[in-house]
Coordinates of C-alpha atoms in Angstrom, one line a residue:
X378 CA 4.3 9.7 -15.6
X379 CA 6.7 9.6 -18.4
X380 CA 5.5 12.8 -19.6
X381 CA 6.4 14.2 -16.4
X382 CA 9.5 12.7 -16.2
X383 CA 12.3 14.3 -18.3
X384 CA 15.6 12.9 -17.4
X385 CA 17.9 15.8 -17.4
X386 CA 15.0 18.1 -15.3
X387 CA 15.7 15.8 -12.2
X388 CA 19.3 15.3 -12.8
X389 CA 19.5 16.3 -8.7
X390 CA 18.1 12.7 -7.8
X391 CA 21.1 10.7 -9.0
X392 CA 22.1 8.6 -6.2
X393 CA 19.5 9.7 -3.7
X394 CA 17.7 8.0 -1.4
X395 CA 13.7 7.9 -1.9
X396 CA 11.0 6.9 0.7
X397 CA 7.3 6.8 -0.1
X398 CA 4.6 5.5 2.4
X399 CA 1.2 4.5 1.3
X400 CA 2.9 3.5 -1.7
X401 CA 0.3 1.4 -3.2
X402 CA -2.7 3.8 -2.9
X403 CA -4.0 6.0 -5.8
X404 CA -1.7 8.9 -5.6
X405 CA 1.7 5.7 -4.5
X406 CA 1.0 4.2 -7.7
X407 CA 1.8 6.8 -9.8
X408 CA 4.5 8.1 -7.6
X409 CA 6.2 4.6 -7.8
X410 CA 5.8 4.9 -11.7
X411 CA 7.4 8.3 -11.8
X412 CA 10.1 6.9 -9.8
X413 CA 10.4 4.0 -11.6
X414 CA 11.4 5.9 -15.0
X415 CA 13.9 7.7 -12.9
X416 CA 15.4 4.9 -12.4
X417 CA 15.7 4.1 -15.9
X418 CA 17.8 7.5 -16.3
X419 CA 21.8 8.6 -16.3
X420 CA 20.7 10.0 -13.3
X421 CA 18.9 7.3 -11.3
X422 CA 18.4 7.3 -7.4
X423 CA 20.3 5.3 -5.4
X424 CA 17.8 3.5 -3.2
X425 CA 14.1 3.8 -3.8
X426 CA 12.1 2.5 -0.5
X427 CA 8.2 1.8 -0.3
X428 CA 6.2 1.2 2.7
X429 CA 2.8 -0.2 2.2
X430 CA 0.3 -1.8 4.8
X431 CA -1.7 -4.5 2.8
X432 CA -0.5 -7.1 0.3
X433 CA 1.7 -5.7 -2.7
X434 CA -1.4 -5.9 -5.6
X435 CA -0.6 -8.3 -8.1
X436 CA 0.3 -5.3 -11.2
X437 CA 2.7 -4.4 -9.1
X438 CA 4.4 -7.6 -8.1
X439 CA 7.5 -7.0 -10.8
X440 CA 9.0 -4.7 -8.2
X441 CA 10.2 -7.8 -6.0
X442 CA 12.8 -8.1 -8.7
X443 CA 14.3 -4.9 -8.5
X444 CA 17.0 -4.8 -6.3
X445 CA 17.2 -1.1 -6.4
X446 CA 13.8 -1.2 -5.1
X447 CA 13.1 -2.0 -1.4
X448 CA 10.0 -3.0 -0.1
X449 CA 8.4 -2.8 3.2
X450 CA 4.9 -4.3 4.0
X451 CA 4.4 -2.7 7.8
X452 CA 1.7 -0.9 9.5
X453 CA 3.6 2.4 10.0
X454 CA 2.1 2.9 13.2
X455 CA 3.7 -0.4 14.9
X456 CA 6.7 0.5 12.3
X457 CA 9.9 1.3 14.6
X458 CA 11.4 3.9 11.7
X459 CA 14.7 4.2 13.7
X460 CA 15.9 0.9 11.3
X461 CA 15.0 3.3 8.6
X462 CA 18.2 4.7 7.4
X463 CA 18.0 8.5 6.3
X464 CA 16.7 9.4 3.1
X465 CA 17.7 12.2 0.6
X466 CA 13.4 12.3 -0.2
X467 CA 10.7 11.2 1.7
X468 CA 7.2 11.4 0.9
X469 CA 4.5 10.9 2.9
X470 CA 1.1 9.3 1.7
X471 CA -0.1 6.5 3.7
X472 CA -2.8 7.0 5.9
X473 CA -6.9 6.6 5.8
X474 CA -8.2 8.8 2.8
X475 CA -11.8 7.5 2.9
X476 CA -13.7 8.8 5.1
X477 CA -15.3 5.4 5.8
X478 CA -11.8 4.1 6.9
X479 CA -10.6 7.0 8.8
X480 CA -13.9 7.3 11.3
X481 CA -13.6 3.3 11.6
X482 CA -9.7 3.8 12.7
X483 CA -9.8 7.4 14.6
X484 CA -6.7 6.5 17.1
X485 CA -4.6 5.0 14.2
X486 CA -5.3 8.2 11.6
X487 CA -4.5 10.4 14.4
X488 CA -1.2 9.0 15.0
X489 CA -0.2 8.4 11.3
X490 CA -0.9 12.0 11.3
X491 CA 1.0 13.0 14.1
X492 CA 3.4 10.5 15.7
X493 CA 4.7 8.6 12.3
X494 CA 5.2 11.7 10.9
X495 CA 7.1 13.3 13.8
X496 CA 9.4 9.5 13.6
X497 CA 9.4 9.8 9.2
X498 CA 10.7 13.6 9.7
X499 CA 13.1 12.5 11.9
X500 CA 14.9 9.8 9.2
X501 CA 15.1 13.0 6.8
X502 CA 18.5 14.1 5.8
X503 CA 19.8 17.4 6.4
X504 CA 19.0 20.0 3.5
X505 CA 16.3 16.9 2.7
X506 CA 12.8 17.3 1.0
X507 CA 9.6 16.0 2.6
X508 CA 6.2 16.4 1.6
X509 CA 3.3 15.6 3.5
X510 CA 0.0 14.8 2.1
X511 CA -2.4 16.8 3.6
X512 CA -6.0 17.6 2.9
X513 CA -8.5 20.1 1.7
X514 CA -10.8 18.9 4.8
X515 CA -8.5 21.3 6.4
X516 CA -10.8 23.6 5.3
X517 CA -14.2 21.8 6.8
X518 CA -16.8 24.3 7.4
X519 CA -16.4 27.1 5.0
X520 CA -17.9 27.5 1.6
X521 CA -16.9 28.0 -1.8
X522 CA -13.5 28.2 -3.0
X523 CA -10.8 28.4 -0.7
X524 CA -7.1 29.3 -0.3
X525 CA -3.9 28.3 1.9
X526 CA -4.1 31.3 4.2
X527 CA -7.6 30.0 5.5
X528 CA -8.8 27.3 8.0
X529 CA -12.0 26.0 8.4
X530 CA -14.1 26.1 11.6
X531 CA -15.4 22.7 12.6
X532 CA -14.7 21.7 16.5
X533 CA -13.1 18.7 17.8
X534 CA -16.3 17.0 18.4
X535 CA -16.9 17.0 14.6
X536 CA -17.7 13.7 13.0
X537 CA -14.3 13.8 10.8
X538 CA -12.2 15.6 13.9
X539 CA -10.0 12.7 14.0
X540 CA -8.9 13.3 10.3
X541 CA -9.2 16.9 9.9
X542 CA -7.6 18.1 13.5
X543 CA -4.3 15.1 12.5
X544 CA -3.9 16.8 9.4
X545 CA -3.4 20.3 10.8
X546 CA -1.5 19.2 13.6
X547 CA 0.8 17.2 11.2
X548 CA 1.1 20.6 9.1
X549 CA 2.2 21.9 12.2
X550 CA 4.8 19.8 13.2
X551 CA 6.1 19.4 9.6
X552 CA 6.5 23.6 10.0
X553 CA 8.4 23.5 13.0
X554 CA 10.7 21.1 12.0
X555 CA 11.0 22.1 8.7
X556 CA 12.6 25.0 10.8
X557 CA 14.6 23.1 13.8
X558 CA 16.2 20.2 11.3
X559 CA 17.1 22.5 8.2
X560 CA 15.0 20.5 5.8
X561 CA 13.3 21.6 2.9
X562 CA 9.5 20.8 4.1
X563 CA 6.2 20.9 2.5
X564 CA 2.4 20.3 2.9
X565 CA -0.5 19.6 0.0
X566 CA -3.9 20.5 0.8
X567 CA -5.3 17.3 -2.0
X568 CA -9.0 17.7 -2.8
X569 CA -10.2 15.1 -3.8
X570 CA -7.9 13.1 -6.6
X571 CA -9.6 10.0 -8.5
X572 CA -8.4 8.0 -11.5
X573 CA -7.8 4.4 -12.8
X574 CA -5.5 2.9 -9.6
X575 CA -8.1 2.4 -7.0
X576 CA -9.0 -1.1 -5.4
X577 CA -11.6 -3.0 -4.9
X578 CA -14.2 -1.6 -2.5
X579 CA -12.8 1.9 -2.2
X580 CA -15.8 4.0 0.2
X581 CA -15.5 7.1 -1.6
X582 CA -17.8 8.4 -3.6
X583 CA -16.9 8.6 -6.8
X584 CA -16.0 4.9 -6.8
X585 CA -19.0 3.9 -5.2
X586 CA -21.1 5.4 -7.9
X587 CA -18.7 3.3 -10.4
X588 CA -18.8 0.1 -8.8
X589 CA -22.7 0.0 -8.1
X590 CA -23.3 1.1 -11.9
X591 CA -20.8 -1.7 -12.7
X592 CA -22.9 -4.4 -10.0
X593 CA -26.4 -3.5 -9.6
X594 CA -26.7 -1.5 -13.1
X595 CA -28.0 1.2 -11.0
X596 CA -26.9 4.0 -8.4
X597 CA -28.8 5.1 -5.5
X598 CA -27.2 8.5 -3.9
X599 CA -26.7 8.6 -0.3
X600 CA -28.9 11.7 0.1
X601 CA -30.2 14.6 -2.8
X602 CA -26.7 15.1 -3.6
X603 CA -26.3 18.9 -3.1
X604 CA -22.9 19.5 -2.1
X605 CA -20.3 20.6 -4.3
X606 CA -17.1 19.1 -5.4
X607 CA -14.3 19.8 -7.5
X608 CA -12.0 16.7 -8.4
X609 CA -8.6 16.3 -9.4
X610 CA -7.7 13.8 -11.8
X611 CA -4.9 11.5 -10.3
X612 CA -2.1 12.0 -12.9
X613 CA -2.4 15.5 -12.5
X614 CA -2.3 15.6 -9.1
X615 CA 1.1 13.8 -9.5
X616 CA 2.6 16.1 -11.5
X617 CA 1.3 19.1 -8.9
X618 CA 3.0 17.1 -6.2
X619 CA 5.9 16.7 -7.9
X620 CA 6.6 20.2 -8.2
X621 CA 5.5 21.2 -4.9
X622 CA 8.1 18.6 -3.5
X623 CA 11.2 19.3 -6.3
X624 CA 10.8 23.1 -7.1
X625 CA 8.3 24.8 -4.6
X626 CA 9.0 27.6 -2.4
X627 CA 6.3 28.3 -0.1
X628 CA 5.1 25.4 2.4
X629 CA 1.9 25.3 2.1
X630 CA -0.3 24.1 -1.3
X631 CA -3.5 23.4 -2.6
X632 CA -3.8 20.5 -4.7
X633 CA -6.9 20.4 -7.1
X634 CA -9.3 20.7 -9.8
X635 CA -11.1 23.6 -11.3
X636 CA -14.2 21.9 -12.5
X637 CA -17.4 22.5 -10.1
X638 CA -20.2 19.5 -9.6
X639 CA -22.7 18.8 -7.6
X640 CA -22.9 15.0 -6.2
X641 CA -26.4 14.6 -8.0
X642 CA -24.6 15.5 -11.7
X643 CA -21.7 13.3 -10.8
X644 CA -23.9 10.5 -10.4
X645 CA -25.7 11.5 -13.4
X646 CA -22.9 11.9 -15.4
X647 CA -21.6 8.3 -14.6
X648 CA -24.8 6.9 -14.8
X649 CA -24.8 8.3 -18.5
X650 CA -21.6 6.7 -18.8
X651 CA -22.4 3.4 -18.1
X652 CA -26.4 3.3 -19.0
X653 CA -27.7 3.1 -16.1
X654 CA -30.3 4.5 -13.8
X655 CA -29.6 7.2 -11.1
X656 CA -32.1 7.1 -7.8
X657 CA -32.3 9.8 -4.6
X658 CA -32.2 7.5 -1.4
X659 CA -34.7 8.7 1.1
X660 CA -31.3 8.6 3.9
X661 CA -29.2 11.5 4.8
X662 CA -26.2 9.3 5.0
X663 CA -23.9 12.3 4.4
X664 CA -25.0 14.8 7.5
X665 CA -24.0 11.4 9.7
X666 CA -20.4 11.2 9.1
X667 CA -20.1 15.2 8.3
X668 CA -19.7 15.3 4.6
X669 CA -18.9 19.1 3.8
X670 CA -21.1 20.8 1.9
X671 CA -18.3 22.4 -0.4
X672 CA -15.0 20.8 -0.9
X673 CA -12.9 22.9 -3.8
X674 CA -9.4 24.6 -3.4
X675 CA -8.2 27.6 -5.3
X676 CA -4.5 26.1 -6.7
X677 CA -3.6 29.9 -8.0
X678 CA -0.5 29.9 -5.2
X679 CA 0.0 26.9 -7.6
X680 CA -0.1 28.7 -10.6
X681 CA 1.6 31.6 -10.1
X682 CA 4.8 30.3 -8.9
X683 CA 4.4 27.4 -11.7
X684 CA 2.0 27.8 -14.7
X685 CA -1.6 27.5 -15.2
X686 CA -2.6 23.8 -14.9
X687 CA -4.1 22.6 -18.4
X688 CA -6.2 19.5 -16.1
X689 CA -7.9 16.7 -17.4
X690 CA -11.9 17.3 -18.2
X691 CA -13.7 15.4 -15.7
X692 CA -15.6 13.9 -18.3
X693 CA -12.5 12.4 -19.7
X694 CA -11.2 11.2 -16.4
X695 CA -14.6 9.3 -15.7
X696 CA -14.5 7.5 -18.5
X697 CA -10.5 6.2 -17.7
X698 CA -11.6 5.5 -14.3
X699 CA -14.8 3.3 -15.4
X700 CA -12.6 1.2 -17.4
X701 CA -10.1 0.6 -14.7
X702 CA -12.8 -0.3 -12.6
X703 CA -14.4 -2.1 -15.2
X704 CA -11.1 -4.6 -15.0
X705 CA -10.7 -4.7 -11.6
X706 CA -14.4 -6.2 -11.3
X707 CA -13.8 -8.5 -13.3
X708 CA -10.6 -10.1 -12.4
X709 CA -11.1 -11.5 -9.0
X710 CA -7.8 -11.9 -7.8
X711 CA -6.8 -7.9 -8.1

């Protein structure tokens, strides 16, 4: 993040007010750290806030001492955000990204989708920023690449309904109040960002792979691993979001890789990696909870209005997010 960061670029946050939620996920972590060199800049924030459901990990645990730094360990759905005193920028990431979580806790994504968001809009400043989080299951149903103008065509008795219709009914209530409150608003479409930053246990794929080539010294697939995905490596993502939320001008984005794979040369890849053994399962785990058979955006709404992304080779990324996990195995009490 401090190649992002470039204090006299974001001279406009001096003495703002900053809000993230879900500030200790993958995508918080490195928001917090951009934030954090602002801070360290002639033009430093004000008041930087973070909301975050489980225990503050313990990498992070120098932030108690910075009193520029508030810190607010809440679920955000029993959160009463009228204490919550406007902010200048407010960024919304909390929420269940795996889909695991999210099916487990339907009612609770819906309404960190919907009512939080409705309550976090409402603590936004006039002539504020926001930016949502969205997601490229948005786009559930349709194959091969897509773009912002598109939706996908799943129904609401879809497997992932309770994540996929939240996050287009969020869009739409960011929209209309982007509208009725005068606030500079904006959604990001994320496909699928990894990197070192995850915990222990995450359900998504990726890191499942990781962690049972790290445990078992093997990884047995799910199903023959046929769909396609296109990942995002986490920093980058950061930077895309930062962009989106600081200098873009439309209000919806897609947020992702270029690289196609297929689950099976994922698993091979990281298998190579670490020296392990790759094995089919004879389950179709993925048809259960509704995997898509295609998840990959087209970021060229991105890239026109910005500059072509020069991302991080998958390859690359695996290997940074092996070590991290590598750690985080081995020290039990991250």
């Amino acid at each position: 993040t401090k190649k992002i960061h470039k204090g006299s670029k974001f001279k406009f946050l001096k003495n703002k007010t900053i809000l993230i939620t879900g500030a200790t996920g993958l995508l918080g972590n490195y928001m917090v750290a951009f934030f954090l060199n602002t801070l360290e800049s002639k033009y430093s924030p004000k008041k930087i806030s973070l909301i975050f459901k489980n225990n503050l990990p313990s990498y992070l645990n120098f932030l108690k001492v910075n009193k520029r730094i508030d810190l607010i360990q809440k679920d955000l759905t029993k959160l009463n955000t009228s204490n919550i005193k406007k902010q200048d920028y407010i960024i919304h990431l909390a929420g269940y990204g795996q889909p695991f979580k999210f099916m487990k806790n339907e009612m609770k994504t819906f309404h960190l989708n919907t009512v939080t968001l409705e309550c976090l809009i409402r603590r936004t400043k006039s002539n504020g920023n926001f930016l949502y989080l969205s997601s490229s299951e948005i786009y559930s149903g349709l194959n091969g690449m897509v773009n912002e103008n598109q939706v996908g065509n799943t129904n609401t008795d879809h497997p992932r309904s309770c994540y996929i219709e939240s996050k287009r009914g969020g869009e739409t209530i960011l929209n209309i109040y982007k509208k009725k409150l005068s606030i500079k608003a904006k959604s990001a479409r994320l496909c699928l960002a990894y990197g070192p930053g995850t915990k222990k246990g995450d359900a998504r794929v990726l890191n499942q792979f990781i962690e049972k080539g790290l445990s078992k010294k093997n990884i047995t697939m799910n199903d023959s691993g046929t769909a396609i995905r296109s990942y995002i490596y986490v920093a980058d993502a950061t930077k895309m979001l930062l962009n989106i939320l600081f200098f873009g001008k439309h209000s919806i984005y897609n947020v992702g890789g270029k690289e196609k794979i297929s689950i099976k040369k994922l698993a091979n890849k990281i298998g190579k990696i670490l020296k392990v053994p790759v094995m089919e399962s004879s389950k179709i785990y993925s048809k259960k909870i509704g995997s898509p058979k295609h998840a990959m955006v087209d970021i060229g709404l991105y890239e026109k209005e910005f500059k072509k992304m020069s991302l991080t080779k998958l390859d690359e990324g695996l290997r940074d997010t092996i070590e991290w996990q590598r750690k985080i195995y081995q020290n039990k009490n991250k």
